[in-house]
Coordinates of C-alpha atoms in Angstrom, one line a residue:
X1 CA 22.6 41.4 -52.3
X2 CA 23.4 39.8 -49.0
X3 CA 26.9 38.3 -48.9
X4 CA 26.9 34.5 -48.9
X5 CA 28.7 33.3 -45.9
X6 CA 31.5 31.1 -47.3
X7 CA 33.1 30.0 -44.1
X8 CA 32.9 30.8 -40.4
X9 CA 35.9 28.7 -39.6
X10 CA 38.3 31.7 -39.8
X11 CA 36.4 33.6 -37.2
X12 CA 38.2 33.8 -33.9
X13 CA 35.8 33.6 -31.0
X14 CA 36.8 36.4 -28.6
X15 CA 37.2 34.8 -25.2
X16 CA 37.5 38.1 -23.4
X17 CA 34.0 39.0 -24.6
X18 CA 32.2 35.8 -23.5
X19 CA 29.3 36.6 -21.3
X20 CA 27.4 33.9 -19.4
X21 CA 24.8 36.3 -18.1
X22 CA 24.2 40.0 -18.8
X23 CA 27.1 41.3 -16.8
X24 CA 30.5 39.6 -16.3
X25 CA 32.8 41.5 -18.7
X26 CA 36.0 43.3 -18.1
X27 CA 38.4 43.0 -21.1
X28 CA 41.0 45.2 -19.4
X29 CA 41.7 43.0 -16.4
X30 CA 42.3 39.6 -17.9
X31 CA 46.1 39.0 -18.6
X32 CA 45.3 35.9 -20.6
X33 CA 43.2 37.7 -23.3
X34 CA 43.8 40.6 -25.6
X35 CA 42.8 44.1 -24.4
X36 CA 41.4 45.0 -27.8
X37 CA 39.9 43.3 -30.8
X38 CA 39.6 44.7 -34.3
X39 CA 36.2 46.0 -35.5
X40 CA 35.7 43.3 -38.2
X41 CA 35.9 40.5 -35.7
X42 CA 33.6 42.1 -33.3
X43 CA 31.0 42.8 -35.9
X44 CA 31.1 39.4 -37.5
X45 CA 30.8 37.5 -34.2
X46 CA 28.0 39.8 -33.0
X47 CA 26.0 39.2 -36.2
X48 CA 26.4 35.5 -36.1
X49 CA 25.4 35.3 -32.4
X50 CA 22.3 37.5 -32.9
X51 CA 21.0 35.8 -36.0
X52 CA 21.6 32.3 -34.6
X53 CA 20.0 33.3 -31.3
X54 CA 16.9 34.6 -33.1
X55 CA 16.7 31.8 -35.6
X56 CA 15.2 28.3 -35.9
X57 CA 18.3 26.3 -35.0
X58 CA 18.8 24.6 -31.6
X59 CA 20.1 27.7 -29.9
X60 CA 17.5 30.1 -31.4
X61 CA 14.3 31.6 -30.1
X62 CA 12.5 30.7 -33.3
X63 CA 12.9 27.1 -32.3
X64 CA 10.2 27.2 -29.6
X65 CA 8.3 30.0 -31.4
X66 CA 7.9 27.8 -34.5
X67 CA 6.0 25.3 -32.3
X68 CA 4.0 28.1 -30.5
X69 CA 2.7 29.4 -33.9
X70 CA 2.0 25.8 -35.1
X71 CA 4.2 25.8 -38.1
X72 CA 6.1 22.8 -36.7
X73 CA 5.7 20.3 -33.9
X74 CA 8.4 18.7 -31.8
X75 CA 8.9 16.1 -29.1
X76 CA 10.1 18.6 -26.6
X77 CA 9.0 20.9 -23.8
X78 CA 7.8 23.3 -26.5
X79 CA 5.0 20.8 -27.0
X80 CA 2.0 21.6 -24.7
X81 CA 3.6 25.1 -24.2
X82 CA 5.8 23.5 -21.4
X83 CA 8.9 25.5 -22.1
X84 CA 11.0 26.2 -19.0
X85 CA 14.0 28.4 -18.2
X86 CA 16.2 25.4 -18.4
X87 CA 15.5 24.7 -22.0
X88 CA 18.5 25.0 -24.4
X89 CA 17.1 27.7 -26.7
X90 CA 16.3 29.9 -23.7
X91 CA 19.6 29.6 -21.9
X92 CA 21.7 29.8 -25.1
X93 CA 19.8 32.6 -26.8
X94 CA 20.0 34.8 -23.6
X95 CA 23.7 34.1 -23.1
X96 CA 24.6 34.6 -26.8
X97 CA 22.5 37.7 -27.3
X98 CA 24.2 39.4 -24.4
X99 CA 27.6 38.3 -25.6
X100 CA 26.8 39.9 -28.9
X101 CA 25.6 43.1 -27.2
X102 CA 28.8 43.3 -25.3
X103 CA 30.8 42.8 -28.5
X104 CA 28.8 45.6 -30.0
X105 CA 29.3 47.8 -27.0
X106 CA 33.1 47.4 -27.3
X107 CA 32.9 47.9 -31.1
X108 CA 30.9 51.2 -30.7
X109 CA 33.5 52.6 -28.2
X110 CA 36.5 51.6 -30.3
X111 CA 34.9 52.8 -33.5
X112 CA 34.0 56.2 -32.0
X113 CA 37.6 56.6 -30.7
X114 CA 39.1 55.8 -34.1
X115 CA 36.4 57.7 -36.1
X116 CA 35.2 54.6 -37.8
X117 CA 31.6 55.9 -37.7
X118 CA 30.2 53.5 -40.2
X119 CA 31.0 50.7 -37.8
X120 CA 29.4 52.7 -35.0
X121 CA 26.2 53.1 -37.0
X122 CA 25.9 49.5 -38.0
X123 CA 26.6 48.4 -34.5
X124 CA 24.0 50.7 -33.0
X125 CA 21.3 49.6 -35.5
X126 CA 22.1 45.9 -34.9
X127 CA 22.1 46.3 -31.1
X128 CA 18.7 48.1 -31.3
X129 CA 17.3 45.2 -33.3
X130 CA 18.6 42.6 -30.9
X131 CA 17.2 44.4 -27.8
X132 CA 13.8 44.8 -29.5
X133 CA 13.4 41.1 -29.9
X134 CA 14.6 40.5 -26.3
X135 CA 12.0 42.8 -25.0
X136 CA 9.4 41.2 -27.2
X137 CA 10.3 37.8 -25.8
X138 CA 11.2 38.5 -22.1
X139 CA 9.4 41.8 -21.4
X140 CA 11.9 43.1 -18.8
X141 CA 15.6 42.8 -19.5
X142 CA 18.9 44.3 -18.5
X143 CA 19.3 47.3 -20.8
X144 CA 20.6 50.5 -19.2
X145 CA 23.4 48.8 -17.3
X146 CA 24.1 46.4 -20.1
X147 CA 24.6 49.0 -22.9
X148 CA 28.2 49.8 -22.3
X149 CA 31.3 47.7 -21.9
X150 CA 31.7 48.8 -18.3
X151 CA 31.6 46.0 -15.8
X152 CA 28.3 45.9 -14.0
X153 CA 28.1 42.7 -12.0
X154 CA 24.4 42.8 -11.3
X155 CA 22.6 44.9 -13.9
X156 CA 19.1 46.0 -13.1
X157 CA 16.2 44.9 -15.3
X158 CA 14.4 47.7 -17.3
X159 CA 10.7 47.6 -18.2
X160 CA 10.0 47.0 -21.9
X161 CA 8.0 50.2 -22.2
X162 CA 11.1 52.1 -21.0
X163 CA 13.5 50.3 -23.3
X164 CA 11.6 50.8 -26.6
X165 CA 11.8 54.6 -26.7
X166 CA 15.6 54.3 -26.2
X167 CA 15.8 51.9 -29.1
X168 CA 14.2 54.5 -31.4
X169 CA 16.8 57.0 -30.2
X170 CA 19.6 54.4 -30.7
X171 CA 18.5 53.7 -34.3
X172 CA 18.4 57.4 -35.0
X173 CA 22.0 57.8 -33.7
X174 CA 23.0 54.9 -35.8
X175 CA 21.5 56.5 -38.9
X176 CA 23.3 59.7 -38.1
X177 CA 26.7 57.9 -37.7
X178 CA 26.2 56.1 -41.1
X179 CA 26.1 59.6 -42.7
X180 CA 29.4 60.7 -41.2
X181 CA 32.8 60.5 -42.9
X182 CA 34.3 57.3 -41.7
X183 CA 38.0 56.3 -41.4
X184 CA 37.1 52.6 -42.0
X185 CA 33.8 51.0 -43.1
X186 CA 32.6 47.4 -43.0
X187 CA 33.0 45.2 -46.1
X188 CA 33.0 41.4 -46.1
X189 CA 33.0 41.3 -42.3
X190 CA 29.4 42.6 -42.5
X191 CA 27.5 39.3 -43.0
X192 CA 24.2 41.0 -43.7
X193 CA 24.8 43.8 -46.3
X194 CA 28.5 43.5 -47.1
X195 CA 29.1 47.0 -46.0
X196 CA 26.3 48.6 -48.1
X197 CA 25.5 51.6 -45.9
X198 CA 22.5 52.6 -47.9
X199 CA 20.8 49.3 -47.2
X200 CA 21.7 49.6 -43.5
X201 CA 20.1 53.1 -43.4
X202 CA 16.9 51.8 -45.2
X203 CA 16.8 48.7 -42.9
X204 CA 17.2 51.0 -39.8
X205 CA 14.1 53.1 -40.9
X206 CA 12.2 49.9 -41.7
X207 CA 13.1 48.5 -38.3
X208 CA 11.6 51.7 -36.8
X209 CA 8.5 51.2 -38.8
X210 CA 8.2 47.6 -37.6
X211 CA 8.7 48.6 -34.0
X212 CA 6.1 51.4 -34.2
X213 CA 3.7 48.8 -35.6
X214 CA 4.5 46.5 -32.7
X215 CA 3.3 49.1 -30.2
X216 CA 0.4 50.6 -32.2
X217 CA -2.2 49.1 -29.9
X218 CA -0.9 50.8 -26.8
X219 CA 0.3 54.1 -28.3
X220 CA -0.9 56.3 -31.1
X221 CA 2.0 56.1 -33.5
X222 CA 0.4 57.4 -36.7
X223 CA 2.4 60.6 -36.8
X224 CA 5.7 58.7 -36.5
X225 CA 4.6 56.0 -39.0
X226 CA 3.5 58.4 -41.6
X227 CA 6.6 60.6 -41.2
X228 CA 8.7 57.5 -42.0
X229 CA 6.5 56.6 -45.0
X230 CA 6.7 60.2 -46.3
X231 CA 10.5 60.0 -46.3
X232 CA 10.4 57.2 -48.8
X233 CA 13.6 55.7 -47.6
X234 CA 12.5 52.3 -46.6
X235 CA 13.6 48.8 -47.5
X236 CA 13.7 47.8 -51.2
X237 CA 13.4 44.3 -52.7
X238 CA 17.2 43.9 -52.6
X239 CA 17.4 44.9 -48.9
X240 CA 16.1 42.0 -46.9
X241 CA 17.8 41.5 -43.6
X242 CA 19.0 37.9 -43.6
X243 CA 22.1 35.8 -43.0
X244 CA 23.0 33.4 -45.8
X245 CA 24.8 30.2 -44.8
X246 CA 27.2 28.2 -46.8
X247 CA 27.3 24.6 -48.2
X248 CA 30.5 23.3 -46.6
X249 CA 30.3 20.4 -44.2
X250 CA 34.0 20.4 -43.2
X251 CA 34.0 22.9 -41.5
X252 CA 30.2 22.9 -41.3
X253 CA 28.8 26.4 -42.1
X254 CA 25.4 25.2 -43.2
X255 CA 22.1 26.4 -41.8
X256 CA 21.8 25.2 -38.2
X257 CA 18.4 23.7 -38.7
X258 CA 19.6 21.8 -41.7
X259 CA 22.4 20.3 -39.6
X260 CA 19.7 19.2 -37.1
X261 CA 17.1 17.8 -39.4
X262 CA 19.2 16.5 -42.3
X263 CA 22.8 15.9 -41.2
X264 CA 22.0 12.8 -39.1
X265 CA 21.9 9.1 -39.8
X266 CA 20.4 7.7 -36.7
X267 CA 17.0 8.1 -35.0
X268 CA 15.4 11.4 -34.3
X269 CA 14.7 14.6 -36.1
X270 CA 13.8 17.8 -34.3
X271 CA 10.9 19.2 -36.4
X272 CA 7.7 17.7 -37.7
X273 CA 5.5 19.9 -39.9
X274 CA 2.4 20.8 -38.0
X275 CA -0.7 19.0 -39.5
X276 CA -2.6 22.2 -38.8
X277 CA -0.2 24.2 -41.0
X278 CA -0.3 21.5 -43.6
X279 CA -4.1 21.4 -43.9
X280 CA -4.3 25.2 -44.1
X281 CA -1.8 25.2 -47.0
X282 CA -3.8 22.4 -48.6
X283 CA -7.0 24.6 -48.3
X284 CA -8.8 21.7 -46.5
X285 CA -8.6 22.7 -42.8
X286 CA -11.8 22.3 -40.8
X287 CA -10.2 24.1 -37.8
X288 CA -9.3 27.3 -39.7
X289 CA -11.2 27.9 -42.9
X290 CA -9.8 31.3 -43.7
X291 CA -8.1 29.9 -46.9
X292 CA -10.6 27.2 -47.6
X293 CA -10.4 25.8 -51.1
X294 CA -7.0 27.4 -52.0
X295 CA -4.1 25.1 -52.3
X296 CA -0.7 26.8 -51.7
X297 CA 1.8 26.0 -54.4
X298 CA 4.7 26.6 -52.0
X299 CA 4.2 23.2 -50.3
X300 CA 6.9 21.3 -52.2
X301 CA 9.4 24.1 -51.4
X302 CA 8.4 24.4 -47.8
X303 CA 8.7 20.7 -46.7
X304 CA 9.9 17.4 -48.0
X305 CA 8.1 14.0 -47.8
X306 CA 10.5 11.2 -47.2
X307 CA 7.8 8.7 -48.3
X308 CA 6.6 8.3 -51.9
X309 CA 4.8 5.9 -54.2
X310 CA 8.1 4.1 -54.6
X311 CA 8.8 4.2 -50.9
X312 CA 5.4 4.1 -49.2
X313 CA 6.0 2.3 -45.9
X314 CA 6.7 4.2 -42.7
X315 CA 9.1 2.9 -40.1
X316 CA 6.4 2.5 -37.5
X317 CA 2.7 3.1 -36.9
X318 CA 2.0 6.7 -37.7
X319 CA -0.1 9.3 -35.8
X320 CA -1.0 11.5 -38.7
X321 CA -0.6 10.6 -42.4
X322 CA -2.1 12.4 -45.4
X323 CA -0.8 10.7 -48.5
X324 CA 3.0 10.8 -48.1
X325 CA 2.8 13.5 -45.5
X326 CA 3.7 12.0 -42.0
X327 CA 3.6 14.0 -38.8
X328 CA 2.4 14.2 -35.2
X329 CA -0.1 16.4 -33.4
X330 CA 0.8 19.1 -31.0
X331 CA 0.0 18.2 -27.4
X332 CA -0.6 14.6 -28.3
X333 CA -0.8 11.6 -25.9
X334 CA -1.7 9.3 -28.7
X335 CA -0.4 5.7 -28.9
X336 CA 1.7 6.3 -32.0
X337 CA 3.1 9.7 -31.0
X338 CA 6.4 8.5 -29.7
X339 CA 7.5 6.1 -32.4
X340 CA 10.7 6.8 -34.3
X341 CA 9.9 8.1 -37.8
X342 CA 13.3 9.6 -38.6
X343 CA 13.2 8.2 -42.2
X344 CA 9.5 8.6 -42.6
X345 CA 8.3 11.9 -41.3
X346 CA 7.9 15.0 -43.4
X347 CA 10.7 17.4 -42.7
X348 CA 11.5 21.1 -43.4
X349 CA 12.5 21.6 -46.9
X350 CA 14.3 23.8 -49.5
X351 CA 12.9 27.2 -48.5
X352 CA 13.2 26.7 -44.7
X353 CA 16.9 25.7 -44.5
X354 CA 18.3 24.7 -47.9
X355 CA 16.9 21.2 -47.6
X356 CA 15.3 19.1 -50.3
X357 CA 12.7 20.2 -52.8
X358 CA 9.8 17.7 -52.8
X359 CA 9.7 16.3 -56.3
X360 CA 7.6 13.4 -55.2
X361 CA 10.4 10.9 -55.3
X362 CA 10.8 10.5 -51.5
X363 CA 14.1 9.2 -50.1
X364 CA 15.5 9.1 -46.6
X365 CA 16.9 12.5 -45.7
X366 CA 19.7 10.9 -43.6
X367 CA 23.0 12.2 -44.8
X368 CA 21.7 13.7 -48.1
X369 CA 23.9 16.5 -49.4
X370 CA 25.0 18.2 -52.6
X371 CA 22.5 19.5 -55.2
X372 CA 19.6 17.6 -53.6
X373 CA 20.1 19.4 -50.3
X374 CA 22.7 22.1 -50.0
X375 CA 22.0 23.4 -46.5
X376 CA 22.6 27.0 -47.5
X377 CA 19.1 28.3 -46.9
X378 CA 19.2 31.8 -45.3
X379 CA 17.8 32.7 -41.9
X380 CA 15.4 35.4 -42.8
X381 CA 14.9 38.0 -40.0
X382 CA 13.2 40.9 -41.8
X383 CA 12.7 39.9 -45.4
X384 CA 11.2 42.4 -47.9
X385 CA 7.9 40.6 -48.0
X386 CA 7.6 41.0 -44.2
X387 CA 8.0 44.7 -44.5
X388 CA 5.3 44.8 -47.1
X389 CA 2.9 42.8 -44.9
X390 CA 3.6 45.4 -42.2
X391 CA 2.7 48.2 -44.6
X392 CA -0.5 46.3 -45.4
X393 CA -1.3 45.9 -41.7
X394 CA -0.6 49.6 -41.0
X395 CA -2.9 50.7 -43.9
X396 CA -5.6 48.2 -43.0
X397 CA -5.8 49.5 -39.4
X398 CA -5.7 53.1 -40.5
X399 CA -2.3 53.6 -38.7
X400 CA -0.4 54.4 -41.9
X401 CA -1.1 55.7 -45.3
X402 CA -1.3 53.7 -48.4
X403 CA -3.6 51.1 -50.1
X404 CA -3.8 48.1 -47.9
X405 CA -4.9 45.8 -50.7
X406 CA -2.1 46.8 -52.9
X407 CA 0.5 46.3 -50.2
X408 CA -1.1 42.9 -49.4
X409 CA -0.8 42.0 -53.1
X410 CA 2.8 43.2 -53.3
X411 CA 3.7 41.3 -50.1
X412 CA 2.3 38.0 -51.4
X413 CA 4.1 38.4 -54.7
X414 CA 7.4 39.3 -52.9
X415 CA 7.0 36.1 -50.8
X416 CA 6.7 34.1 -54.0
X417 CA 9.8 35.8 -55.4
X418 CA 11.7 34.7 -52.4
X419 CA 10.5 31.1 -52.9
X420 CA 11.7 31.2 -56.5
X421 CA 15.1 32.6 -55.4
X422 CA 15.4 29.6 -53.1
X423 CA 14.4 27.3 -56.0
X424 CA 17.1 28.8 -58.2
X425 CA 19.7 28.4 -55.4
X426 CA 18.7 24.8 -54.8
X427 CA 18.3 23.7 -58.5
X428 CA 14.5 23.3 -58.2
X429 CA 11.9 24.3 -60.8
X430 CA 10.5 27.8 -60.3
X431 CA 6.8 28.6 -59.7
X432 CA 5.3 30.0 -62.9
X433 CA 3.9 33.5 -63.0
X434 CA 0.5 31.9 -63.9
X435 CA 0.6 29.7 -60.8
X436 CA 1.5 32.6 -58.6
X437 CA -1.2 34.8 -60.0
X438 CA -3.9 32.1 -59.6
X439 CA -3.1 31.8 -55.9
X440 CA -2.8 35.6 -55.3
X441 CA -6.1 36.2 -57.1
X442 CA -7.9 33.5 -55.1
X443 CA -6.7 35.1 -51.8
X444 CA -7.6 38.6 -53.0
X445 CA -11.1 37.4 -53.9
X446 CA -11.6 36.3 -50.2
X447 CA -10.1 39.7 -49.1
X448 CA -12.6 41.6 -51.2
X449 CA -15.5 39.7 -49.7
X450 CA -14.3 40.1 -46.1
X451 CA -15.1 42.7 -43.5
X452 CA -12.3 44.8 -42.0
X453 CA -11.5 42.2 -39.4
X454 CA -11.5 39.5 -41.9
X455 CA -9.2 41.5 -44.2
X456 CA -6.7 41.8 -41.3
X457 CA -7.0 38.1 -40.6
X458 CA -6.1 37.3 -44.2
X459 CA -3.1 39.7 -44.1
X460 CA -1.7 38.2 -40.9
X461 CA -2.4 34.6 -42.1
X462 CA -0.6 35.1 -45.3
X463 CA 2.3 36.7 -43.4
X464 CA 2.4 33.7 -41.1
X465 CA 2.7 31.4 -44.1
X466 CA 5.3 33.6 -45.8
X467 CA 7.4 33.7 -42.7
X468 CA 7.7 29.9 -42.5
X469 CA 11.1 29.4 -40.9
X470 CA 11.1 32.4 -38.6
X471 CA 8.3 31.7 -36.1
X472 CA 9.5 34.4 -33.8
X473 CA 8.0 37.1 -36.0
X474 CA 4.7 35.2 -36.2
X475 CA 4.8 34.7 -32.4
X476 CA 4.9 38.5 -32.1
X477 CA 2.1 39.0 -34.6
X478 CA -0.2 36.4 -33.0
X479 CA 0.2 37.9 -29.5
X480 CA -0.4 41.4 -30.9
X481 CA -3.3 40.8 -33.3
X482 CA -4.7 37.4 -32.4
X483 CA -4.1 36.3 -36.0
X484 CA -3.7 33.9 -37.5
X485 CA -6.1 31.7 -35.5
X486 CA -3.9 29.1 -34.0
X487 CA -4.4 25.4 -33.3
X488 CA -6.3 24.5 -30.1
X489 CA -6.0 20.8 -29.1
X490 CA -9.0 21.3 -26.8
X491 CA -11.3 22.0 -29.7
X492 CA -9.9 19.7 -32.4
X493 CA -12.2 16.7 -31.6
X494 CA -9.2 14.4 -31.2
X495 CA -9.5 12.4 -27.9
X496 CA -5.7 12.1 -27.3
X497 CA -4.8 15.7 -27.7
X498 CA -5.5 18.0 -24.7
X499 CA -3.9 21.1 -23.2
X500 CA -3.7 22.1 -19.5
X501 CA -1.5 25.2 -20.0
X502 CA -2.2 28.6 -21.3
X503 CA -0.6 30.1 -24.4
X504 CA 2.9 31.5 -23.6
X505 CA 2.5 35.2 -23.5
X506 CA 6.3 35.5 -23.1
X507 CA 9.2 33.2 -22.5
X508 CA 10.9 32.3 -19.2
X509 CA 14.1 33.7 -18.0
X510 CA 17.1 31.3 -18.2
X511 CA 17.7 28.9 -15.3
X512 CA 20.4 28.3 -14.2
X513 CA 21.7 31.7 -15.1
X514 CA 20.4 35.2 -14.6
X515 CA 17.8 34.4 -11.9
X516 CA 20.4 32.8 -9.6
X517 CA 23.4 35.0 -10.4
X518 CA 21.8 38.4 -10.5
X519 CA 20.2 39.6 -7.2
X520 CA 18.5 42.4 -9.2
X521 CA 16.6 39.9 -11.4
X522 CA 12.9 39.7 -11.0
X523 CA 10.9 36.6 -10.1
X524 CA 10.6 34.0 -12.9
X525 CA 7.9 34.9 -15.4
X526 CA 4.6 33.0 -15.3
X527 CA 4.6 32.7 -19.1
X528 CA 0.8 32.0 -19.4
X529 CA -0.1 35.4 -18.0
X530 CA 3.1 37.6 -18.1
X531 CA 2.4 39.7 -21.2
X532 CA 4.9 42.1 -22.7
X533 CA 4.0 45.8 -22.6
X534 CA 2.6 46.1 -26.2
X535 CA 0.0 43.4 -25.7
X536 CA -3.5 44.6 -24.9

């Protein structure tokens, strides 16, 4: 099981390893900072930086991605796809990811020198994962000249199609190092697997499978995929890659999105649940009927209504209300869009961040804590259910062996198991086996009746629902497969929603930052047209 992060207060941030862009590092020439740092500090800090930079918190790439895939809406530049290089998630994720990479570079060199090969392997696998997401988001990134601790003031940018093959090699090197005799191995300093090298090896191979699936439309990868499948050494149900947060508020080590959406007492909460997502889960959407007539039982675990029969009155006139569910539309210019609804709007719940389970007794979320909202929901990067959905996609598209329907079934059941784990952690009632079976059977009935394209749509739509809280993975899926069908304000028949920008095919480079500081940086990406290499 993943180690629960009890406290991050003891972690010393390594000043000599701070990196404001992809380059400025030289730990040997700063007399005010130590010339070496122990392996455990380097690993812990890198893992925190990477997960938080990928996740749904204010410094994470899943923050805008969650809006782009229409799981949540915000009053921000993410609305109307208007994200810029100056937006906080972009600037912070870039800086923090490269800081993590440089920590890992130093860790690899130190670990090799002291024959701590377990640390080397974990660091290489972690670094490969980080770079894969950076390519997926930005397309071209500093890689070759940012992969060692040597000072390179102005690293060149490498094309994504040139980086990915090197990531496969890096993962293989990491797996090989895990198998070596090691003078020292990670333990509690490994926030993901607690030093379990078997799970790291299985994750590494699962990561390779995921990356092969990512590029399957631009490269024939069936041989590589089926070789990995034949090895039978992939992720198990206990091997999800996620970071578990704690419950302490002083110091605060709770989920970052919980701190944003619960731990406030004044106006403003970051995330509204998308009405589009809500209606699909209800099975009543007229804009996307793929799950028409099937009500998702995960709704009270996914988000929390602050309003209830005993507390029915919203603060201000609302833009969208469905019973006690209150939200705003994406890309809205409506008269009620801007009103403060901090104690009225529906917010992310137990599963998403360790927030409240919706028992129907709505209260204001301001300042709630304890058993009603612990804040210890994990950031799920590659959960077991996501791996199974990938296997279903590979089988459905004849890229990998196996029974697509069985993997699809197993993936849905694994997603419900994760919801019940969140329920147990948060003191909420579990979903019954009968309730889960009823939902899965209803979806499978639609699967059986669909053509091949419809089957793939159902697989990707269910994966989108299951990955609620990590919109970055869904952002990749949508750009690769076109599924699930996403919300289009131009065709929703609502007069005050409209969109003049194209869908972001990638994210902008940080400004100020890399574009100004690095003369080898390319021109800013035109995000509506600048696709990454694996998109057709």
